[in-house]
Amino acid sequence: MFFVVSKLVWFIASPLHLLLIALGAGLFFASRRWYGRPLAIAAATGLVLMAFSPLGALLLRPLEDRFPMQSPIMAPPKGIIVLGGALDERTTAARGQTSLNEAAERMTAAAALARRYPQALLVFSGGSGSLIDGSVKEAQTAHRVWSELGVPESQMMFEDQSRNTYENAVFTQKLVHPRKDDKWLLVTSAYHMPRSIGIFRALGMNPLAFPVDYRTDGNDADYRPPVDGTLAMRNVETALREWVGLVAYRLTGKTDALFPAP
């Protein structure tokens, strides 16, 4: 139920969707109601801020900077957990060619870690995040990607039932049965790491964060107007979805803190 509700709520509450709905309503009522024109102006202003201001980077930076990047030199881990979200399983199935999205570093960084630590188990967690048709599993595409990148079959393990981050943690722990003294790495997008770590901790596991897929530069460039307005709008959507997710997961007891820290 949580999965279905979260999908439906975000479809409506998405900033881009809300602003477009408000703009349409404002234009429709502009000559009929007093609030039509102010509503349209406010919505248009919001869209301009999303596309042409550094709002997205400002919202993403605290999320991405929360857990630092790991040193390339570290003690070998027991295993490496990689959260889904980097694969376009439908396009892969339709075209017969592996298709990655903008979070592709989750897959490529994991393959590099597997080569660096050949004794570590590489675990992918991801089923289908589709609300309508969940028949195509992301884990199937992940297996194909890592096989093409040369990861040995004996080193890989896949969890294909999870539909969101909470289920990633639940089903992965049931799959690997981690011991308290085992060292595990958790690989996911940097902006997604605080919520992910919080969930694993709340369930009794404390993996070491290995953030990848940064969307900000981490310097003064983040405070300048973006060059790509479309990307800037996506960054606002991504950041707000994550901040809302942190609050929702904390209120429902799925994380151990509102903003988990190292």
PDB file of C-alpha atoms in Angstrom:
ATOM      1  CA  MET A   1       0.000   0.000   0.000  1.00  0.00           C
ATOM      2  CA  PHE A   2       2.836   2.427   0.840  1.00  0.00           C
ATOM      3  CA  PHE A   3       4.312   1.872  -2.628  1.00  0.00           C
ATOM      4  CA  VAL A   4       1.017   2.587  -4.417  1.00  0.00           C
ATOM      5  CA  VAL A   5       0.207   5.642  -2.304  1.00  0.00           C
ATOM      6  CA  SER A   6       3.692   7.114  -2.731  1.00  0.00           C
ATOM      7  CA  LYS A   7       3.515   6.721  -6.520  1.00  0.00           C
ATOM      8  CA  LEU A   8       0.082   8.329  -6.772  1.00  0.00           C
ATOM      9  CA  VAL A   9       0.856  11.163  -4.366  1.00  0.00           C
ATOM     10  CA  TRP A  10       4.095  12.085  -6.123  1.00  0.00           C
ATOM     11  CA  PHE A  11       2.451  12.043  -9.542  1.00  0.00           C
ATOM     12  CA  ILE A  12       0.126  14.756  -8.282  1.00  0.00           C
ATOM     13  CA  ALA A  13       2.553  16.539  -5.955  1.00  0.00           C
ATOM     14  CA  SER A  14       5.451  16.707  -8.408  1.00  0.00           C
ATOM     15  CA  PRO A  15       6.504  20.390  -8.575  1.00  0.00           C
ATOM     16  CA  LEU A  16       6.484  20.383 -12.371  1.00  0.00           C
ATOM     17  CA  HIS A  17       3.036  18.805 -12.527  1.00  0.00           C
ATOM     18  CA  LEU A  18       1.647  21.151  -9.876  1.00  0.00           C
ATOM     19  CA  LEU A  19       3.013  24.239 -11.603  1.00  0.00           C
ATOM     20  CA  LEU A  20       1.744  23.175 -15.012  1.00  0.00           C
ATOM     21  CA  ILE A  21      -1.703  22.456 -13.566  1.00  0.00           C
ATOM     22  CA  ALA A  22      -1.674  25.799 -11.775  1.00  0.00           C
ATOM     23  CA  LEU A  23      -0.583  27.606 -14.937  1.00  0.00           C
ATOM     24  CA  GLY A  24      -3.345  25.979 -16.960  1.00  0.00           C
ATOM     25  CA  ALA A  25      -5.939  26.764 -14.312  1.00  0.00           C
ATOM     26  CA  GLY A  26      -4.701  30.334 -14.021  1.00  0.00           C
ATOM     27  CA  LEU A  27      -4.930  30.902 -17.769  1.00  0.00           C
ATOM     28  CA  PHE A  28      -8.388  29.337 -17.867  1.00  0.00           C
ATOM     29  CA  PHE A  29      -9.709  31.525 -15.040  1.00  0.00           C
ATOM     30  CA  ALA A  30      -7.757  34.666 -16.008  1.00  0.00           C
ATOM     31  CA  SER A  31     -10.803  36.357 -17.519  1.00  0.00           C
ATOM     32  CA  ARG A  32     -13.362  34.658 -15.247  1.00  0.00           C
ATOM     33  CA  ARG A  33     -12.076  34.922 -11.693  1.00  0.00           C
ATOM     34  CA  TRP A  34      -9.922  37.452  -9.864  1.00  0.00           C
ATOM     35  CA  TYR A  35      -7.401  34.823  -8.831  1.00  0.00           C
ATOM     36  CA  GLY A  36      -6.792  33.499 -12.353  1.00  0.00           C
ATOM     37  CA  ARG A  37      -4.113  35.963 -13.389  1.00  0.00           C
ATOM     38  CA  PRO A  38      -2.135  35.892 -10.086  1.00  0.00           C
ATOM     39  CA  LEU A  39      -2.241  32.106 -10.155  1.00  0.00           C
ATOM     40  CA  ALA A  40      -0.875  31.999 -13.710  1.00  0.00           C
ATOM     41  CA  ILE A  41       1.859  34.514 -12.870  1.00  0.00           C
ATOM     42  CA  ALA A  42       2.880  32.589  -9.757  1.00  0.00           C
ATOM     43  CA  ALA A  43       3.013  29.284 -11.660  1.00  0.00           C
ATOM     44  CA  ALA A  44       5.016  30.797 -14.511  1.00  0.00           C
ATOM     45  CA  THR A  45       7.447  32.317 -11.999  1.00  0.00           C
ATOM     46  CA  GLY A  46       7.893  28.913 -10.379  1.00  0.00           C
ATOM     47  CA  LEU A  47       8.663  27.294 -13.729  1.00  0.00           C
ATOM     48  CA  VAL A  48      11.197  30.005 -14.560  1.00  0.00           C
ATOM     49  CA  LEU A  49      12.916  29.524 -11.190  1.00  0.00           C
ATOM     50  CA  MET A  50      13.114  25.768 -11.760  1.00  0.00           C
ATOM     51  CA  ALA A  51      14.630  26.156 -15.217  1.00  0.00           C
ATOM     52  CA  PHE A  52      16.867  29.206 -14.932  1.00  0.00           C
ATOM     53  CA  SER A  53      17.967  29.484 -11.288  1.00  0.00           C
ATOM     54  CA  PRO A  54      20.400  27.323  -9.285  1.00  0.00           C
ATOM     55  CA  LEU A  55      17.502  26.084  -7.145  1.00  0.00           C
ATOM     56  CA  GLY A  56      18.029  22.436  -8.114  1.00  0.00           C
ATOM     57  CA  ALA A  57      21.717  22.470  -7.191  1.00  0.00           C
ATOM     58  CA  LEU A  58      21.015  24.253  -3.908  1.00  0.00           C
ATOM     59  CA  LEU A  59      18.493  21.577  -2.956  1.00  0.00           C
ATOM     60  CA  LEU A  60      20.750  18.708  -4.038  1.00  0.00           C
ATOM     61  CA  ARG A  61      24.017  19.860  -2.446  1.00  0.00           C
ATOM     62  CA  PRO A  62      23.109  19.080   1.195  1.00  0.00           C
ATOM     63  CA  LEU A  63      21.936  15.614   0.159  1.00  0.00           C
ATOM     64  CA  GLU A  64      25.016  14.860  -1.927  1.00  0.00           C
ATOM     65  CA  ASP A  65      27.497  16.238   0.611  1.00  0.00           C
ATOM     66  CA  ARG A  66      26.002  14.361   3.580  1.00  0.00           C
ATOM     67  CA  PHE A  67      28.129  11.237   3.098  1.00  0.00           C
ATOM     68  CA  PRO A  68      31.696  11.773   1.810  1.00  0.00           C
ATOM     69  CA  MET A  69      33.243   9.841  -1.039  1.00  0.00           C
ATOM     70  CA  GLN A  70      35.263   6.839   0.080  1.00  0.00           C
ATOM     71  CA  SER A  71      39.005   6.492  -0.374  1.00  0.00           C
ATOM     72  CA  PRO A  72      39.985   4.127  -3.185  1.00  0.00           C
ATOM     73  CA  ILE A  73      42.152   2.332  -0.614  1.00  0.00           C
ATOM     74  CA  MET A  74      40.076   0.508   1.969  1.00  0.00           C
ATOM     75  CA  ALA A  75      39.846  -2.903   3.576  1.00  0.00           C
ATOM     76  CA  PRO A  76      38.061  -5.449   1.362  1.00  0.00           C
ATOM     77  CA  PRO A  77      34.337  -5.646   2.141  1.00  0.00           C
ATOM     78  CA  LYS A  78      32.255  -8.764   2.579  1.00  0.00           C
ATOM     79  CA  GLY A  79      29.953  -7.540  -0.154  1.00  0.00           C
ATOM     80  CA  ILE A  80      28.727  -4.619  -2.230  1.00  0.00           C
ATOM     81  CA  ILE A  81      25.031  -3.752  -2.322  1.00  0.00           C
ATOM     82  CA  VAL A  82      23.863  -1.781  -5.353  1.00  0.00           C
ATOM     83  CA  LEU A  83      20.421  -0.202  -5.361  1.00  0.00           C
ATOM     84  CA  GLY A  84      18.354  -0.170  -8.537  1.00  0.00           C
ATOM     85  CA  GLY A  85      17.352   2.933 -10.426  1.00  0.00           C
ATOM     86  CA  ALA A  86      20.084   3.144 -13.056  1.00  0.00           C
ATOM     87  CA  LEU A  87      18.523   0.927 -15.704  1.00  0.00           C
ATOM     88  CA  ASP A  88      15.845   1.330 -18.348  1.00  0.00           C
ATOM     89  CA  GLU A  89      14.619  -2.235 -18.367  1.00  0.00           C
ATOM     90  CA  ARG A  90      11.752  -1.642 -20.798  1.00  0.00           C
ATOM     91  CA  THR A  91      13.919  -0.062 -23.490  1.00  0.00           C
ATOM     92  CA  THR A  92      16.506  -2.791 -22.963  1.00  0.00           C
ATOM     93  CA  ALA A  93      13.877  -5.478 -23.489  1.00  0.00           C
ATOM     94  CA  ALA A  94      12.294  -3.699 -26.466  1.00  0.00           C
ATOM     95  CA  ARG A  95      15.517  -2.850 -28.298  1.00  0.00           C
ATOM     96  CA  GLY A  96      17.625  -5.826 -27.321  1.00  0.00           C
ATOM     97  CA  GLN A  97      20.444  -3.532 -26.217  1.00  0.00           C
ATOM     98  CA  THR A  98      21.400  -2.525 -22.693  1.00  0.00           C
ATOM     99  CA  SER A  99      19.979   0.887 -21.822  1.00  0.00           C
ATOM    100  CA  LEU A 100      21.215   2.889 -18.817  1.00  0.00           C
ATOM    101  CA  ASN A 101      19.808   6.165 -17.535  1.00  0.00           C
ATOM    102  CA  GLU A 102      21.518   9.175 -15.935  1.00  0.00           C
ATOM    103  CA  ALA A 103      22.284   7.170 -12.776  1.00  0.00           C
ATOM    104  CA  ALA A 104      24.475   4.744 -14.761  1.00  0.00           C
ATOM    105  CA  GLU A 105      27.393   5.221 -12.357  1.00  0.00           C
ATOM    106  CA  ARG A 106      25.625   2.929  -9.893  1.00  0.00           C
ATOM    107  CA  MET A 107      26.267   0.058 -12.298  1.00  0.00           C
ATOM    108  CA  THR A 108      29.698   1.029 -13.636  1.00  0.00           C
ATOM    109  CA  ALA A 109      31.150   1.955 -10.239  1.00  0.00           C
ATOM    110  CA  ALA A 110      29.859  -1.331  -8.822  1.00  0.00           C
ATOM    111  CA  ALA A 111      31.540  -3.299 -11.617  1.00  0.00           C
ATOM    112  CA  ALA A 112      34.811  -1.469 -10.899  1.00  0.00           C
ATOM    113  CA  LEU A 113      34.486  -2.301  -7.198  1.00  0.00           C
ATOM    114  CA  ALA A 114      33.867  -5.937  -8.076  1.00  0.00           C
ATOM    115  CA  ARG A 115      37.129  -6.018 -10.009  1.00  0.00           C
ATOM    116  CA  ARG A 116      38.981  -4.296  -7.177  1.00  0.00           C
ATOM    117  CA  TYR A 117      37.575  -6.718  -4.585  1.00  0.00           C
ATOM    118  CA  PRO A 118      37.148 -10.047  -6.404  1.00  0.00           C
ATOM    119  CA  GLN A 119      36.299 -11.878  -3.175  1.00  0.00           C
ATOM    120  CA  ALA A 120      33.402  -9.513  -2.390  1.00  0.00           C
ATOM    121  CA  LEU A 121      29.862 -10.499  -3.275  1.00  0.00           C
ATOM    122  CA  LEU A 122      28.164  -8.059  -5.678  1.00  0.00           C
ATOM    123  CA  VAL A 123      24.458  -7.793  -4.860  1.00  0.00           C
ATOM    124  CA  PHE A 124      21.956  -5.921  -7.006  1.00  0.00           C
ATOM    125  CA  SER A 125      18.598  -4.970  -5.492  1.00  0.00           C
ATOM    126  CA  GLY A 126      15.777  -3.912  -7.792  1.00  0.00           C
ATOM    127  CA  GLY A 127      12.557  -5.364  -9.137  1.00  0.00           C
ATOM    128  CA  SER A 128      10.077  -3.137 -10.912  1.00  0.00           C
ATOM    129  CA  GLY A 129       9.090   0.370  -9.898  1.00  0.00           C
ATOM    130  CA  SER A 130       6.175   0.436 -12.327  1.00  0.00           C
ATOM    131  CA  LEU A 131       2.725   0.928 -10.847  1.00  0.00           C
ATOM    132  CA  ILE A 132       0.970  -0.640 -13.839  1.00  0.00           C
ATOM    133  CA  ASP A 133       3.132  -3.439 -15.217  1.00  0.00           C
ATOM    134  CA  GLY A 134       5.743  -5.009 -12.954  1.00  0.00           C
ATOM    135  CA  SER A 135       6.569  -7.953 -15.182  1.00  0.00           C
ATOM    136  CA  VAL A 136       9.898  -6.536 -16.397  1.00  0.00           C
ATOM    137  CA  LYS A 137      12.450  -6.716 -13.583  1.00  0.00           C
ATOM    138  CA  GLU A 138      15.384  -4.346 -13.325  1.00  0.00           C
ATOM    139  CA  ALA A 139      17.533  -7.160 -11.923  1.00  0.00           C
ATOM    140  CA  GLN A 140      17.346  -8.940 -15.277  1.00  0.00           C
ATOM    141  CA  THR A 141      18.930  -5.971 -17.013  1.00  0.00           C
ATOM    142  CA  ALA A 142      21.483  -5.593 -14.216  1.00  0.00           C
ATOM    143  CA  HIS A 143      22.622  -9.165 -14.781  1.00  0.00           C
ATOM    144  CA  ARG A 144      23.077  -8.423 -18.450  1.00  0.00           C
ATOM    145  CA  VAL A 145      25.024  -5.208 -17.788  1.00  0.00           C
ATOM    146  CA  TRP A 146      27.461  -6.737 -15.342  1.00  0.00           C
ATOM    147  CA  SER A 147      27.969  -9.812 -17.510  1.00  0.00           C
ATOM    148  CA  GLU A 148      28.835  -7.528 -20.427  1.00  0.00           C
ATOM    149  CA  LEU A 149      31.248  -5.640 -18.154  1.00  0.00           C
ATOM    150  CA  GLY A 150      33.019  -8.868 -17.252  1.00  0.00           C
ATOM    151  CA  VAL A 151      31.823  -9.476 -13.698  1.00  0.00           C
ATOM    152  CA  PRO A 152      32.112 -13.230 -12.950  1.00  0.00           C
ATOM    153  CA  GLU A 153      28.813 -15.057 -12.610  1.00  0.00           C
ATOM    154  CA  SER A 154      29.903 -16.544  -9.282  1.00  0.00           C
ATOM    155  CA  GLN A 155      30.388 -13.064  -7.800  1.00  0.00           C
ATOM    156  CA  MET A 156      26.893 -11.753  -8.618  1.00  0.00           C
ATOM    157  CA  MET A 157      23.636 -12.079  -6.697  1.00  0.00           C
ATOM    158  CA  PHE A 158      20.277 -10.495  -7.531  1.00  0.00           C
ATOM    159  CA  GLU A 159      17.175  -9.468  -5.597  1.00  0.00           C
ATOM    160  CA  ASP A 160      14.242  -8.816  -7.961  1.00  0.00           C
ATOM    161  CA  GLN A 161      11.194  -8.294  -5.730  1.00  0.00           C
ATOM    162  CA  SER A 162      11.736  -4.777  -4.340  1.00  0.00           C
ATOM    163  CA  ARG A 163       9.762  -1.833  -5.716  1.00  0.00           C
ATOM    164  CA  ASN A 164      11.168   1.018  -3.627  1.00  0.00           C
ATOM    165  CA  THR A 165      14.138   1.834  -1.402  1.00  0.00           C
ATOM    166  CA  TYR A 166      12.576   0.411   1.750  1.00  0.00           C
ATOM    167  CA  GLU A 167      11.935  -2.902   0.027  1.00  0.00           C
ATOM    168  CA  ASN A 168      15.499  -2.812  -1.347  1.00  0.00           C
ATOM    169  CA  ALA A 169      16.774  -2.956   2.222  1.00  0.00           C
ATOM    170  CA  VAL A 170      14.229  -5.497   3.475  1.00  0.00           C
ATOM    171  CA  PHE A 171      14.663  -8.037   0.682  1.00  0.00           C
ATOM    172  CA  THR A 172      18.434  -7.590   0.397  1.00  0.00           C
ATOM    173  CA  GLN A 173      18.970  -8.390   4.055  1.00  0.00           C
ATOM    174  CA  LYS A 174      16.758 -11.453   3.737  1.00  0.00           C
ATOM    175  CA  LEU A 175      18.853 -12.524   0.759  1.00  0.00           C
ATOM    176  CA  VAL A 176      22.366 -12.086   2.186  1.00  0.00           C
ATOM    177  CA  HIS A 177      21.736 -12.605   5.939  1.00  0.00           C
ATOM    178  CA  PRO A 178      24.506 -10.200   7.023  1.00  0.00           C
ATOM    179  CA  ARG A 179      26.342 -10.808  10.266  1.00  0.00           C
ATOM    180  CA  LYS A 180      26.899  -7.950  12.656  1.00  0.00           C
ATOM    181  CA  ASP A 181      30.653  -7.835  12.100  1.00  0.00           C
ATOM    182  CA  ASP A 182      30.492  -8.063   8.287  1.00  0.00           C
ATOM    183  CA  LYS A 183      31.578  -5.008   6.300  1.00  0.00           C
ATOM    184  CA  TRP A 184      29.255  -4.105   3.429  1.00  0.00           C
ATOM    185  CA  LEU A 185      29.383  -1.226   0.964  1.00  0.00           C
ATOM    186  CA  LEU A 186      26.197   0.465  -0.186  1.00  0.00           C
ATOM    187  CA  VAL A 187      26.307   1.957  -3.688  1.00  0.00           C
ATOM    188  CA  THR A 188      23.649   4.410  -4.802  1.00  0.00           C
ATOM    189  CA  SER A 189      23.332   7.981  -6.060  1.00  0.00           C
ATOM    190  CA  ALA A 190      24.822  10.538  -3.659  1.00  0.00           C
ATOM    191  CA  TYR A 191      21.524  12.403  -3.262  1.00  0.00           C
ATOM    192  CA  HIS A 192      19.793   9.105  -2.443  1.00  0.00           C
ATOM    193  CA  MET A 193      22.349   7.971   0.144  1.00  0.00           C
ATOM    194  CA  PRO A 194      20.986   9.610   3.340  1.00  0.00           C
ATOM    195  CA  ARG A 195      17.568   7.981   3.033  1.00  0.00           C
ATOM    196  CA  SER A 196      19.058   4.663   1.932  1.00  0.00           C
ATOM    197  CA  ILE A 197      21.511   4.479   4.842  1.00  0.00           C
ATOM    198  CA  GLY A 198      18.739   5.460   7.245  1.00  0.00           C
ATOM    199  CA  ILE A 199      16.566   2.583   6.080  1.00  0.00           C
ATOM    200  CA  PHE A 200      19.329  -0.032   6.325  1.00  0.00           C
ATOM    201  CA  ARG A 201      20.245   1.204   9.803  1.00  0.00           C
ATOM    202  CA  ALA A 202      16.647   1.083  10.996  1.00  0.00           C
ATOM    203  CA  LEU A 203      16.532  -2.560   9.887  1.00  0.00           C
ATOM    204  CA  GLY A 204      19.680  -3.432  11.833  1.00  0.00           C
ATOM    205  CA  MET A 205      22.396  -3.177   9.183  1.00  0.00           C
ATOM    206  CA  ASN A 206      24.990  -0.416   8.986  1.00  0.00           C
ATOM    207  CA  PRO A 207      26.683  -0.477   5.568  1.00  0.00           C
ATOM    208  CA  LEU A 208      29.465   1.876   4.556  1.00  0.00           C
ATOM    209  CA  ALA A 209      28.229   4.536   2.147  1.00  0.00           C
ATOM    210  CA  PHE A 210      29.810   4.577  -1.316  1.00  0.00           C
ATOM    211  CA  PRO A 211      28.029   7.483  -3.056  1.00  0.00           C
ATOM    212  CA  VAL A 212      28.167   7.868  -6.833  1.00  0.00           C
ATOM    213  CA  ASP A 213      26.229   9.700  -9.575  1.00  0.00           C
ATOM    214  CA  TYR A 214      26.741  13.287  -8.398  1.00  0.00           C
ATOM    215  CA  ARG A 215      24.460  15.889  -9.974  1.00  0.00           C
ATOM    216  CA  THR A 216      26.257  18.944  -8.553  1.00  0.00           C
ATOM    217  CA  ASP A 217      29.870  20.123  -8.882  1.00  0.00           C
ATOM    218  CA  GLY A 218      30.385  20.773  -5.179  1.00  0.00           C
ATOM    219  CA  ASN A 219      31.895  24.221  -5.808  1.00  0.00           C
ATOM    220  CA  ASP A 220      30.861  27.790  -6.660  1.00  0.00           C
ATOM    221  CA  ALA A 221      29.561  26.679 -10.054  1.00  0.00           C
ATOM    222  CA  ASP A 222      26.501  25.320  -8.293  1.00  0.00           C
ATOM    223  CA  TYR A 223      25.420  28.869  -7.422  1.00  0.00           C
ATOM    224  CA  ARG A 224      25.395  30.073 -11.019  1.00  0.00           C
ATOM    225  CA  PRO A 225      22.402  29.949 -13.373  1.00  0.00           C
ATOM    226  CA  PRO A 226      22.251  26.541 -15.062  1.00  0.00           C
ATOM    227  CA  VAL A 227      23.221  26.079 -18.685  1.00  0.00           C
ATOM    228  CA  ASP A 228      20.625  23.362 -19.335  1.00  0.00           C
ATOM    229  CA  GLY A 229      17.151  24.411 -18.204  1.00  0.00           C
ATOM    230  CA  THR A 230      15.667  20.963 -18.729  1.00  0.00           C
ATOM    231  CA  LEU A 231      18.332  19.359 -16.552  1.00  0.00           C
ATOM    232  CA  ALA A 232      17.846  22.077 -13.930  1.00  0.00           C
ATOM    233  CA  MET A 233      14.131  21.278 -13.725  1.00  0.00           C
ATOM    234  CA  ARG A 234      14.904  17.575 -13.333  1.00  0.00           C
ATOM    235  CA  ASN A 235      17.306  18.394 -10.518  1.00  0.00           C
ATOM    236  CA  VAL A 236      14.593  20.318  -8.671  1.00  0.00           C
ATOM    237  CA  GLU A 237      12.220  17.375  -9.093  1.00  0.00           C
ATOM    238  CA  THR A 238      14.858  14.884  -7.939  1.00  0.00           C
ATOM    239  CA  ALA A 239      15.856  16.908  -4.900  1.00  0.00           C
ATOM    240  CA  LEU A 240      12.327  17.688  -3.729  1.00  0.00           C
ATOM    241  CA  ARG A 241      11.273  14.059  -4.165  1.00  0.00           C
ATOM    242  CA  GLU A 242      14.186  13.012  -1.966  1.00  0.00           C
ATOM    243  CA  TRP A 243      13.498  15.604   0.722  1.00  0.00           C
ATOM    244  CA  VAL A 244       9.829  14.608   0.784  1.00  0.00           C
ATOM    245  CA  GLY A 245      10.912  10.963   0.921  1.00  0.00           C
ATOM    246  CA  LEU A 246      13.130  11.630   3.936  1.00  0.00           C
ATOM    247  CA  VAL A 247      10.220  13.178   5.816  1.00  0.00           C
ATOM    248  CA  ALA A 248       7.728  10.484   4.785  1.00  0.00           C
ATOM    249  CA  TYR A 249      10.069   7.616   5.627  1.00  0.00           C
ATOM    250  CA  ARG A 250      10.873   9.123   9.031  1.00  0.00           C
ATOM    251  CA  LEU A 251       7.212   9.715   9.875  1.00  0.00           C
ATOM    252  CA  THR A 252       6.383   6.112   8.974  1.00  0.00           C
ATOM    253  CA  GLY A 253       9.323   4.729  10.965  1.00  0.00           C
ATOM    254  CA  LYS A 254      11.257   3.455   7.974  1.00  0.00           C
ATOM    255  CA  THR A 255      14.415   5.429   8.770  1.00  0.00           C
ATOM    256  CA  ASP A 256      16.326   5.939  12.005  1.00  0.00           C
ATOM    257  CA  ALA A 257      16.658   9.732  11.629  1.00  0.00           C
ATOM    258  CA  LEU A 258      15.157  12.590   9.687  1.00  0.00           C
ATOM    259  CA  PHE A 259      18.471  13.334   7.952  1.00  0.00           C
ATOM    260  CA  PRO A 260      20.865  10.410   8.563  1.00  0.00           C
ATOM    261  CA  ALA A 261      24.544  11.290   8.904  1.00  0.00           C
ATOM    262  CA  PRO A 262      27.847   9.358   8.817  1.00  0.00           C
TER     263      PRO A 262
END
